mmCIF file of C-alpha atoms and ligand atoms in Angstrom:
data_model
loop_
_atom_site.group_PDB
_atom_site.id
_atom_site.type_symbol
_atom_site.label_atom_id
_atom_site.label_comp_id
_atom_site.label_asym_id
_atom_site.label_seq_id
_atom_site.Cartn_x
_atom_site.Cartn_y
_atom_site.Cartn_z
ATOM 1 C CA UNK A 1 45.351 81.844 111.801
ATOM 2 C CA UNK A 2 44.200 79.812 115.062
ATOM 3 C CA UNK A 3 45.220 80.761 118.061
ATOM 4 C CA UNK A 4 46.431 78.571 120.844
ATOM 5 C CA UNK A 5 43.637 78.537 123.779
ATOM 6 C CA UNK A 6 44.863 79.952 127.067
ATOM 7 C CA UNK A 7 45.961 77.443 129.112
ATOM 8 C CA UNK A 8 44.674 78.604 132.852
ATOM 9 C CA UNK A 9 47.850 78.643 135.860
ATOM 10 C CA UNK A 10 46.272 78.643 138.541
ATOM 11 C CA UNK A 11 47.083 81.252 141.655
ATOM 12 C CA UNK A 12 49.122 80.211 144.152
ATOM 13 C CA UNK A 13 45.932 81.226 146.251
ATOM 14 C CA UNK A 14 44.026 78.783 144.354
ATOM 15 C CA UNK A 15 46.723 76.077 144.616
ATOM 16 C CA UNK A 16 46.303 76.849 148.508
ATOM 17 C CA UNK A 17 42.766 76.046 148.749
ATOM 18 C CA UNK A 18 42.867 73.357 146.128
ATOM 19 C CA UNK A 19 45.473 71.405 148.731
ATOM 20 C CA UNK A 20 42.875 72.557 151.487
ATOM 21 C CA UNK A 21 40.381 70.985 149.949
ATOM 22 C CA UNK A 22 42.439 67.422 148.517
ATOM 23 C CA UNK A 23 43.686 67.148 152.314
ATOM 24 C CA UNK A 24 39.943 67.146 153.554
ATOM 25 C CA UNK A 25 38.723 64.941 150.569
ATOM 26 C CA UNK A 26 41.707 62.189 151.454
ATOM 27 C CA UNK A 27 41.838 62.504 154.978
ATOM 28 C CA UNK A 28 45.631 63.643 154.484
ATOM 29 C CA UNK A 29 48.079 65.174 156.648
ATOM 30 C CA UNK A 30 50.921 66.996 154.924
ATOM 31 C CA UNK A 31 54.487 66.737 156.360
ATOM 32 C CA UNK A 32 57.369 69.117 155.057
ATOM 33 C CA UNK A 33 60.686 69.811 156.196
ATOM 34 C CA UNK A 34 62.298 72.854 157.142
ATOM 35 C CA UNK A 35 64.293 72.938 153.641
ATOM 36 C CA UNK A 36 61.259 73.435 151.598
ATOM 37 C CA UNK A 37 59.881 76.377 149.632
ATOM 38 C CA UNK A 38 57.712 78.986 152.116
ATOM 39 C CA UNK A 39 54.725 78.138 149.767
ATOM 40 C CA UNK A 40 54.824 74.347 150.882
ATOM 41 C CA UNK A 41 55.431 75.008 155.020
ATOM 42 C CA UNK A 42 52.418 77.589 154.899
ATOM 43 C CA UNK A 43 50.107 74.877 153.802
ATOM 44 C CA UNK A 44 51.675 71.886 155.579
ATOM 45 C CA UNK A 45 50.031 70.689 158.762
ATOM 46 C CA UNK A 46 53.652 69.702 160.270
ATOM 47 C CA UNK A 47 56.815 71.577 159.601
ATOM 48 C CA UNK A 48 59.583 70.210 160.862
ATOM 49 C CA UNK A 49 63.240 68.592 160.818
ATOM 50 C CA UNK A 50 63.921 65.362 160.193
ATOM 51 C CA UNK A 51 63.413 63.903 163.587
ATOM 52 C CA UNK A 52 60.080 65.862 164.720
ATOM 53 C CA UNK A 53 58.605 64.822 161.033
ATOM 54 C CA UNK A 54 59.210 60.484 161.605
ATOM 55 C CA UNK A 55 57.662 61.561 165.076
ATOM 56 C CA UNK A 56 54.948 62.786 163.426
ATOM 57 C CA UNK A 57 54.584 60.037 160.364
ATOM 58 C CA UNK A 58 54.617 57.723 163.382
ATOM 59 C CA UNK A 59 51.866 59.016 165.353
ATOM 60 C CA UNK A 60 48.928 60.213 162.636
ATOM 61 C CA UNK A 61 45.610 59.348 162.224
ATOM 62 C CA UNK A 62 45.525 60.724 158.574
ATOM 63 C CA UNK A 63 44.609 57.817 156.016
ATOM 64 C CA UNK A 64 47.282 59.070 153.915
ATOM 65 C CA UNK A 65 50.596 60.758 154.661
ATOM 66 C CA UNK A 66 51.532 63.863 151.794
ATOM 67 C CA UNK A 67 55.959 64.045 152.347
ATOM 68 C CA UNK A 68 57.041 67.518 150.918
ATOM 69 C CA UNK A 69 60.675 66.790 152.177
ATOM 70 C CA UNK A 70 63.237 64.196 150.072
ATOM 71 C CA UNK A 71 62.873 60.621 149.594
ATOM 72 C CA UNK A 72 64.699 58.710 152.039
ATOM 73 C CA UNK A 73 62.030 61.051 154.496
ATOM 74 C CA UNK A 74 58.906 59.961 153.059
ATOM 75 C CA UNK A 75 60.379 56.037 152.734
ATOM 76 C CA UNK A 76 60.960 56.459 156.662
ATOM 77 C CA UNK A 77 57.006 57.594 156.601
ATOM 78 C CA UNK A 78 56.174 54.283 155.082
ATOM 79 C CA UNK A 79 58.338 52.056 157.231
ATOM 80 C CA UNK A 80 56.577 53.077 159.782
ATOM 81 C CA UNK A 81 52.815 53.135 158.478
ATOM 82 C CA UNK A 82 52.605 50.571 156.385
ATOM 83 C CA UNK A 83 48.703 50.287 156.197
ATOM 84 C CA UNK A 84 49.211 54.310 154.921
ATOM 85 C CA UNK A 85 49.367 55.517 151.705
ATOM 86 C CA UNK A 86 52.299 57.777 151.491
ATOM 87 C CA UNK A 87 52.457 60.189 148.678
ATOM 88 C CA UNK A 88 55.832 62.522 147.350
ATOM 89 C CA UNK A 89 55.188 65.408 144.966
ATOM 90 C CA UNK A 90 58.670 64.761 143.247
ATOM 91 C CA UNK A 91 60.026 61.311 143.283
ATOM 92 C CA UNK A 92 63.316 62.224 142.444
ATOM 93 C CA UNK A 93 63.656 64.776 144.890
ATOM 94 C CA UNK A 94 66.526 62.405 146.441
ATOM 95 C CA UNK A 95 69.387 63.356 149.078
ATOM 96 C CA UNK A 96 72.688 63.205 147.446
ATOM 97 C CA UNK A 97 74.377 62.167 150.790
ATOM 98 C CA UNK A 98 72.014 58.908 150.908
ATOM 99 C CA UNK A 99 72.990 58.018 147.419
ATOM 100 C CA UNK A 100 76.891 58.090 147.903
ATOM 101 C CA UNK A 101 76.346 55.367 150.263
ATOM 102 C CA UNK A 102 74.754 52.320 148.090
ATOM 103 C CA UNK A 103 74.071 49.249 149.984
ATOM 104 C CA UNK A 104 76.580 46.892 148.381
ATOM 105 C CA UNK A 105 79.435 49.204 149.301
ATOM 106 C CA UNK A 106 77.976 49.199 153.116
ATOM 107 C CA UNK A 107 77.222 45.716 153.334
ATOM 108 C CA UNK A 108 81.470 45.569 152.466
ATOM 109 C CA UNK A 109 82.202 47.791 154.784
ATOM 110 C CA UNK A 110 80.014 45.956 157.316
ATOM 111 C CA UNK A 111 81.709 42.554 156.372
ATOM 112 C CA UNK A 112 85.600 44.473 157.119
ATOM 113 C CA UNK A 113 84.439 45.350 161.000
ATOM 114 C CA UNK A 114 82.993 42.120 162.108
ATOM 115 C CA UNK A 115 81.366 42.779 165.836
ATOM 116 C CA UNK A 116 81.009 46.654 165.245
ATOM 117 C CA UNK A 117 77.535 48.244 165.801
ATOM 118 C CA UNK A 118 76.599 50.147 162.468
ATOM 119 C CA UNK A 119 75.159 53.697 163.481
ATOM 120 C CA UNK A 120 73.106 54.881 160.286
ATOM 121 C CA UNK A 121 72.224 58.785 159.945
ATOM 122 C CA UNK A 122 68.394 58.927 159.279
ATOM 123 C CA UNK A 123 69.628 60.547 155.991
ATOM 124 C CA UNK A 124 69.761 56.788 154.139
ATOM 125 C CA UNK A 125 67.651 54.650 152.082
ATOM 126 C CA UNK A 126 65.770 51.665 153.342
ATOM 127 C CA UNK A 127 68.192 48.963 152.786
ATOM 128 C CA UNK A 128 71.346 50.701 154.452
ATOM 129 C CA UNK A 129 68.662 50.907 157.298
ATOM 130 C CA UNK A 130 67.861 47.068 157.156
ATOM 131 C CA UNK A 131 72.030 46.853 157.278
ATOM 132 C CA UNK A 132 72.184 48.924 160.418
ATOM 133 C CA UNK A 133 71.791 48.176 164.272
ATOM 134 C CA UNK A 134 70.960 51.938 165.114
ATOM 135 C CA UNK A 135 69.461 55.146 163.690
ATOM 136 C CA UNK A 136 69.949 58.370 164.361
ATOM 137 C CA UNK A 137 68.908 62.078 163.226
ATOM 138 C CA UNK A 138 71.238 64.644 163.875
ATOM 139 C CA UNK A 139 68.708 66.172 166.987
ATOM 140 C CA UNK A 140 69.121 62.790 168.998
ATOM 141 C CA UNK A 141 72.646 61.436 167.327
ATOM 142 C CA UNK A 142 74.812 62.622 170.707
ATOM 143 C CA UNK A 143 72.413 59.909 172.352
ATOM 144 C CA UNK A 144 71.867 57.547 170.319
ATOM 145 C CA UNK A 145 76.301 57.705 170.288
ATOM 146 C CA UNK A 146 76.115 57.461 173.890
ATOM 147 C CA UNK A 147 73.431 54.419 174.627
ATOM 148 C CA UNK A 148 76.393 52.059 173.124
ATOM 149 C CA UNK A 149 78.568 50.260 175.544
ATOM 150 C CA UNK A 150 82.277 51.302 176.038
ATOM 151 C CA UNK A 151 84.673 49.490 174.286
ATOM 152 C CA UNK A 152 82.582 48.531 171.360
ATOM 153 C CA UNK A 153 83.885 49.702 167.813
ATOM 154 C CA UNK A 154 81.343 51.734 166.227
ATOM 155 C CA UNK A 155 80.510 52.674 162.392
ATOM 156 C CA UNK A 156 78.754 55.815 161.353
ATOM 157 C CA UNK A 157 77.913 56.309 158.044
ATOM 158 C CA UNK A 158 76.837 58.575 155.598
ATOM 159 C CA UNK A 159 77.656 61.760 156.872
ATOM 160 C CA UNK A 160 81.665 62.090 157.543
ATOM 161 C CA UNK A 161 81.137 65.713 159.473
ATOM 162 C CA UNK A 162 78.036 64.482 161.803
ATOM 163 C CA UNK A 163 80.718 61.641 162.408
ATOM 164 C CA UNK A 164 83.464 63.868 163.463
ATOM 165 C CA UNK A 165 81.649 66.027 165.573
ATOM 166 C CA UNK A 166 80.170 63.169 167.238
ATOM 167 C CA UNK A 167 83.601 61.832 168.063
ATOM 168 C CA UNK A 168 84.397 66.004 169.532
ATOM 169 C CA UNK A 169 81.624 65.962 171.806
ATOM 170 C CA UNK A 170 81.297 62.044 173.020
ATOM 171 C CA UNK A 171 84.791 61.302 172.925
ATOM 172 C CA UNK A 172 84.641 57.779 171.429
ATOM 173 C CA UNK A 173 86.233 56.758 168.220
ATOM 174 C CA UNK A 174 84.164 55.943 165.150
ATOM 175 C CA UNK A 175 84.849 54.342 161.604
ATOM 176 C CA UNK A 176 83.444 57.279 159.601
ATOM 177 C CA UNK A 177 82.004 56.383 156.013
ATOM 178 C CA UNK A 178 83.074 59.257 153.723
ATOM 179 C CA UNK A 179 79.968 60.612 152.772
ATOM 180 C CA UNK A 180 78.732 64.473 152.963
ATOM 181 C CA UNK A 181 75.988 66.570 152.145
ATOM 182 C CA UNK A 182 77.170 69.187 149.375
ATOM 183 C CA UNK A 183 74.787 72.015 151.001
ATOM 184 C CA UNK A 184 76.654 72.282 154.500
ATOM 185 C CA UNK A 185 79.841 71.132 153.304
ATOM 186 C CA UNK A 186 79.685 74.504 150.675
ATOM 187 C CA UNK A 187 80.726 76.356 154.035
ATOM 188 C CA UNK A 188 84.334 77.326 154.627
ATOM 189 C CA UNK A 189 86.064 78.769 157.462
ATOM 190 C CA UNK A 190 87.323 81.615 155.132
ATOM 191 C CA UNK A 191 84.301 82.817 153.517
ATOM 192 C CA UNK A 192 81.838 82.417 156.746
ATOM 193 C CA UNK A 193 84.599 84.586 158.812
ATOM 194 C CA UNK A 194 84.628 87.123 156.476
ATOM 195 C CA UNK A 195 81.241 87.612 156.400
ATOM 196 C CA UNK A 196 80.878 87.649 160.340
ATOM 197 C CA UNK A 197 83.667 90.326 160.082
ATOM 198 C CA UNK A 198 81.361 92.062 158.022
ATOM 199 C CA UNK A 199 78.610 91.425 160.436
ATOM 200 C CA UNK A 200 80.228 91.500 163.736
ATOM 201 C CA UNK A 201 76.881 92.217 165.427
ATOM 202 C CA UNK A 202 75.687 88.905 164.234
ATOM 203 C CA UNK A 203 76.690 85.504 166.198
ATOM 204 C CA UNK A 204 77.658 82.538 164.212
ATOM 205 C CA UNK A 205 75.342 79.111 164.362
ATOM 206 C CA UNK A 206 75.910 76.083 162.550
ATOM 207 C CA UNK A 207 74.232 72.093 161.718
ATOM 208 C CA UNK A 208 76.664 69.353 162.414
ATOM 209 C CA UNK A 209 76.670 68.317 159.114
ATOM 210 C CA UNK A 210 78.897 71.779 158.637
ATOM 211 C CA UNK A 211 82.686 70.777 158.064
ATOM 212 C CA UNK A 212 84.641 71.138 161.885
ATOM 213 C CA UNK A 213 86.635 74.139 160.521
ATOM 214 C CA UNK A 214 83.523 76.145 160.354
ATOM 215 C CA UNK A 215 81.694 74.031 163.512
ATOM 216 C CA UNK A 216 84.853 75.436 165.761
ATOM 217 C CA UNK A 217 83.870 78.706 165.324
ATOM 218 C CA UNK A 218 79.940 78.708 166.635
ATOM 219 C CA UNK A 219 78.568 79.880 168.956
ATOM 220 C CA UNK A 220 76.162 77.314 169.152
ATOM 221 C CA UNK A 221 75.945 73.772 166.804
ATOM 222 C CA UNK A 222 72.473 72.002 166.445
ATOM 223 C CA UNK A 223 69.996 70.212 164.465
ATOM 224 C CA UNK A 224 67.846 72.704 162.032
ATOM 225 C CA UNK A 225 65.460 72.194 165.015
ATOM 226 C CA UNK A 226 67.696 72.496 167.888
ATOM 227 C CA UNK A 227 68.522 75.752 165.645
ATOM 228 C CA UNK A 228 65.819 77.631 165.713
ATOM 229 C CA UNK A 229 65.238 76.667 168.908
ATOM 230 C CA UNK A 230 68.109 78.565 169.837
ATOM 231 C CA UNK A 231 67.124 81.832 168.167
ATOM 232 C CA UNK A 232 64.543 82.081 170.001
ATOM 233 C CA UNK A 233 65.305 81.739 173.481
ATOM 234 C CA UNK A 234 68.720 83.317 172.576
ATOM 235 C CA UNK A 235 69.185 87.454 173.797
ATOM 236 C CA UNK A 236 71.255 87.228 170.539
ATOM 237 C CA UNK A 237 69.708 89.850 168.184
ATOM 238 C CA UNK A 238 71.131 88.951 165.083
ATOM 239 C CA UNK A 239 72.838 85.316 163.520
ATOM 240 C CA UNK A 240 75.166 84.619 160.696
ATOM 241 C CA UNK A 241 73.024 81.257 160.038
ATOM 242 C CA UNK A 242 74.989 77.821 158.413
ATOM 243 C CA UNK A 243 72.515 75.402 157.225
ATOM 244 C CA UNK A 244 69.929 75.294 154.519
ATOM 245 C CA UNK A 245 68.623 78.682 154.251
ATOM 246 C CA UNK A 246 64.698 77.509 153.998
ATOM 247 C CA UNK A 247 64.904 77.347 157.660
ATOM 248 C CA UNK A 248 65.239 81.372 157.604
ATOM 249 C CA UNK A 249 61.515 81.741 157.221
ATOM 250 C CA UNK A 250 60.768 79.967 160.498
ATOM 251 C CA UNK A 251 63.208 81.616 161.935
ATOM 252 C CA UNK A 252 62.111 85.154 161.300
ATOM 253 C CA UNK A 253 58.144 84.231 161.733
ATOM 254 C CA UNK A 254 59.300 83.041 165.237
ATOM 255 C CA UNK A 255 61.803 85.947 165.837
ATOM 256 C CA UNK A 256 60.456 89.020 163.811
ATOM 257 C CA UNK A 257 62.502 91.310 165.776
ATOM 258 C CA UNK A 258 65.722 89.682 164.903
ATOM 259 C CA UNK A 259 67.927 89.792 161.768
ATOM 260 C CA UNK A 260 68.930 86.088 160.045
ATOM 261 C CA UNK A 261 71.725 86.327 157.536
ATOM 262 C CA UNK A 262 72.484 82.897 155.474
ATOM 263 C CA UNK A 263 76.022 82.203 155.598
ATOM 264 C CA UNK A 264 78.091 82.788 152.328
ATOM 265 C CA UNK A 265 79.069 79.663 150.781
ATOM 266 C CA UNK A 266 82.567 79.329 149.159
ATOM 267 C CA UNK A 267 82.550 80.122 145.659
ATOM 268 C CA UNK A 268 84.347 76.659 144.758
ATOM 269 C CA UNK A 269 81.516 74.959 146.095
ATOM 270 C CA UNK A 270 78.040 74.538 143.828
ATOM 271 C CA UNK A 271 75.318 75.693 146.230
ATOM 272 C CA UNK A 272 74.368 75.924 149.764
ATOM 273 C CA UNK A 273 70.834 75.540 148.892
ATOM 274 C CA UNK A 274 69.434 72.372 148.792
ATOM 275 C CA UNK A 275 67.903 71.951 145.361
ATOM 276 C CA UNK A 276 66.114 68.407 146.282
ATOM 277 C CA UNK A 277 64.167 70.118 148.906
ATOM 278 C CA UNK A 278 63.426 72.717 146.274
ATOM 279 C CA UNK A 279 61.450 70.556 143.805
ATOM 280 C CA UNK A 280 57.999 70.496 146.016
ATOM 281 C CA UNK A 281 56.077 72.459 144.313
ATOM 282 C CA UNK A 282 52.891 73.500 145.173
ATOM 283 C CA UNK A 283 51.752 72.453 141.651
ATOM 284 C CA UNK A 284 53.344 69.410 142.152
ATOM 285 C CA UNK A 285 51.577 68.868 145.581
ATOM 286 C CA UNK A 286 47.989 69.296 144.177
ATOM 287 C CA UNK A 287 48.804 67.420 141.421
ATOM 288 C CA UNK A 288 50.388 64.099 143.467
ATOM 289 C CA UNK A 289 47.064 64.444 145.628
ATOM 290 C CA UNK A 290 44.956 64.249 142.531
ATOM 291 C CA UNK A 291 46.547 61.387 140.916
ATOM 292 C CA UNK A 292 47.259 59.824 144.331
ATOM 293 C CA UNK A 293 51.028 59.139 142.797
ATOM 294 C CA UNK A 294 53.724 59.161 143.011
ATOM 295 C CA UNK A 295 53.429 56.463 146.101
ATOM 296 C CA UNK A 296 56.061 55.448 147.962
ATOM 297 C CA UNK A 297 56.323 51.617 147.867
ATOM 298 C CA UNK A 298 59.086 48.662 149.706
ATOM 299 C CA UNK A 299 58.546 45.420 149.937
ATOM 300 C CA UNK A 300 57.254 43.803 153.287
ATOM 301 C CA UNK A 301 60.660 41.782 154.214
ATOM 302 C CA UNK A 302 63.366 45.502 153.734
ATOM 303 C CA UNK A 303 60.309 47.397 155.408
ATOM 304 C CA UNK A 304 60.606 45.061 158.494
ATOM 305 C CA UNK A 305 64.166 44.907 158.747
ATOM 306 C CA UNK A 306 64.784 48.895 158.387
ATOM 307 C CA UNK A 307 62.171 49.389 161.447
ATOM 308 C CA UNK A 308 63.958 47.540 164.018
ATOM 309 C CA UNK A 309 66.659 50.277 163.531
ATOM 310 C CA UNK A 310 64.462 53.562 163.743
ATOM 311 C CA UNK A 311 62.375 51.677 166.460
ATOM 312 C CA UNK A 312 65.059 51.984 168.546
ATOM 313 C CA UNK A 313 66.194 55.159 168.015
ATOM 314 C CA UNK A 314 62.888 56.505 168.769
ATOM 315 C CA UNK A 315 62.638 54.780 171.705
ATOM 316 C CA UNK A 316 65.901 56.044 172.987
ATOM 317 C CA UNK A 317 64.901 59.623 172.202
ATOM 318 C CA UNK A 318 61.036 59.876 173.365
HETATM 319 P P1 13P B 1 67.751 67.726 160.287
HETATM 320 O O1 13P B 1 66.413 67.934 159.688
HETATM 321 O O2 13P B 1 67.753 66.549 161.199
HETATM 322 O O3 13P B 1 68.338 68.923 160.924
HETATM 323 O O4 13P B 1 68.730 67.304 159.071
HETATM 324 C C1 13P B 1 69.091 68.237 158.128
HETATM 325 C C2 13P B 1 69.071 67.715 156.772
HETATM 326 O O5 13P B 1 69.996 67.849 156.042
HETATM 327 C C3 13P B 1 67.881 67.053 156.309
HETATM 328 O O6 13P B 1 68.120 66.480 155.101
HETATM 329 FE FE1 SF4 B 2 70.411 65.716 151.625
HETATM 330 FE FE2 SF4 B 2 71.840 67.841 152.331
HETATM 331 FE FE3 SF4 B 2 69.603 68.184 150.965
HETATM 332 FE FE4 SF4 B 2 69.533 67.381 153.528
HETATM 333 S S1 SF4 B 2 70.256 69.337 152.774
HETATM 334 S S2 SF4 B 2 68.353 66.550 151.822
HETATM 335 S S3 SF4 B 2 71.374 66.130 153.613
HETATM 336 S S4 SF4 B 2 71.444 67.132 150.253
#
């Protein structure tokens, strides 16, 4: 009988130096978002949210930009570096909220508000980009909301509970497209009370993307950034946190003192953990820098049109 020969895994240790070592050999710099795997933001060069990592895309020197974050992230990468190869470990690792808002649909609901300015969450794919006048993230959307002149009618689209918020807090009416993102909309007002009942030491913070009858009840409402931000320079000991829980391990290397408890989701919900975000692997990372694929492509005409867009928003929040 022949046996099968053993097929070597490597170590995650050895998957660490082996992205050491690819990073060096390319001249990469790897980006990741907050959502990913603790594996991935220990060997990333840039952790960040989705605002601090197009910062960063736009102002490398790398030769080649390595996304551990979703797609529409890395395509944002590429808009703006377009002389840079940009590289995903996962090319389907998509965001569901970008998908429910295809461009054909938008371009309709464009054509049914003639004169309206088009606000597009950063959370979109190129072409809804090219459609829009503005982009915004949800660290600078209270701004970007703001820099529009009174009295003009203003769409905001994907995200329906960013949307509403941003009506709360800048008082001006919106035409929300009806899009969420299943992770923060898994929240509910009964289940995350609860548990701060059973936690009453613990104070209650929440992203924007959260539905309003769980935002009403934090203490404090921010971007994953503007998040741990606040746990930080908060005298808060402890926080019932509701957003992506990958965020947690930031939050307790920055805080090691303090106590971070993910909010519950609802059990009629799927998940509150973003499963996209999960598929960077660091397997998958070595393996993307080897091959040097999968690349993120557009053509040169959509690339063009979906900078004007994030041009402007991060000129209005530098
Ligand atoms: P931020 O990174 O801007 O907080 O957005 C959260 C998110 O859902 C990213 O997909
Ligand atoms: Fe998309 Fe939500 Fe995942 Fe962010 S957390 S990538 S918005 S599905």
């Amino acid at each position: 009988m022949t046996s099968e020969p053993a097929v070597h895994r490597p170590s995650k240790e050895e998957l660490f130096l082996q992205v050491g070592q690819l990073k060096k050999k390319l001249n990469a710099v790897l980006l990741a978002h907050y959502y990913t795997v603790p594996e991935i933001q220990m060997v990333a060069d840039v952790v960040g949210d989705s605002l601090a990592l197009a910062r960063s895309a736009e102002k490398t020197g790398a030769d080649v930009i390595v996304f551990a974050g979703v797609y529409f992230m890395a395509e944002t990468a590429k808009i703006l570096n377009p002389e840079k190869q940009v590289l995903v470990p996962d090319q389907y690792a998509g965001c569901p909220l970008a998908d429910s808002c295809p461009a054909d649909e938008f371009r309709q609901f464009r054509l049914e508000h003639p004169g309206a300015v088009a606000v597009s969450y950063i959370n979109s794919s190129a072409e809804i980009k090219a459609m829009s006048d503005l982009i915004c993230t949800s660290s600078n959307a209270e701004r970007v909301i703001r820099s529009i002149p009174e009295g003009k009618q203003i769409l905001f689209g994907p995200d329906r509970n960013l949307g509403g918020y941003l009506m709360n807090k800048t008082g001006r009416e919106m035409v929300l497209w009806q899009g969420y993102c299943y992770v923060h909309e898994a929240f509910s007002e009964r289940y995350v009370l609860d548990a701060c009942k059973l936690h009453p030491e613990a104070v209650l913070i929440a992203h924007p993307e959260c539905r309003e009858e769980v935002l009403r009840h934090a203490v404090f409402v921010g971007s994953t950034q503007a998040l741990l931000d606040f746990t930080v320079s908060s005298p808060h000991r402890s926080f019932m946190v509701a957003t992506e829980p990958g965020i947690l391990f930031e939050m307790q290397k920055r805080s090691p003192g303090k106590t971070f408890i993910p909010a519950p989701r609802d059990p009629e919900n799927p998940r509150s953990v973003c499963k996209q975000m999960k598929q960077n692997t660091l397997e998958k990372l070595v393996e993307c820098m080897q091959l040097r694929k999968p690349e993120v492509t557009l053509p040169e005409e959509l690339r063009t049109a979906a900078l004007l867009p994030i041009r402007r928003m991060l000129d209005l929040s530098r």
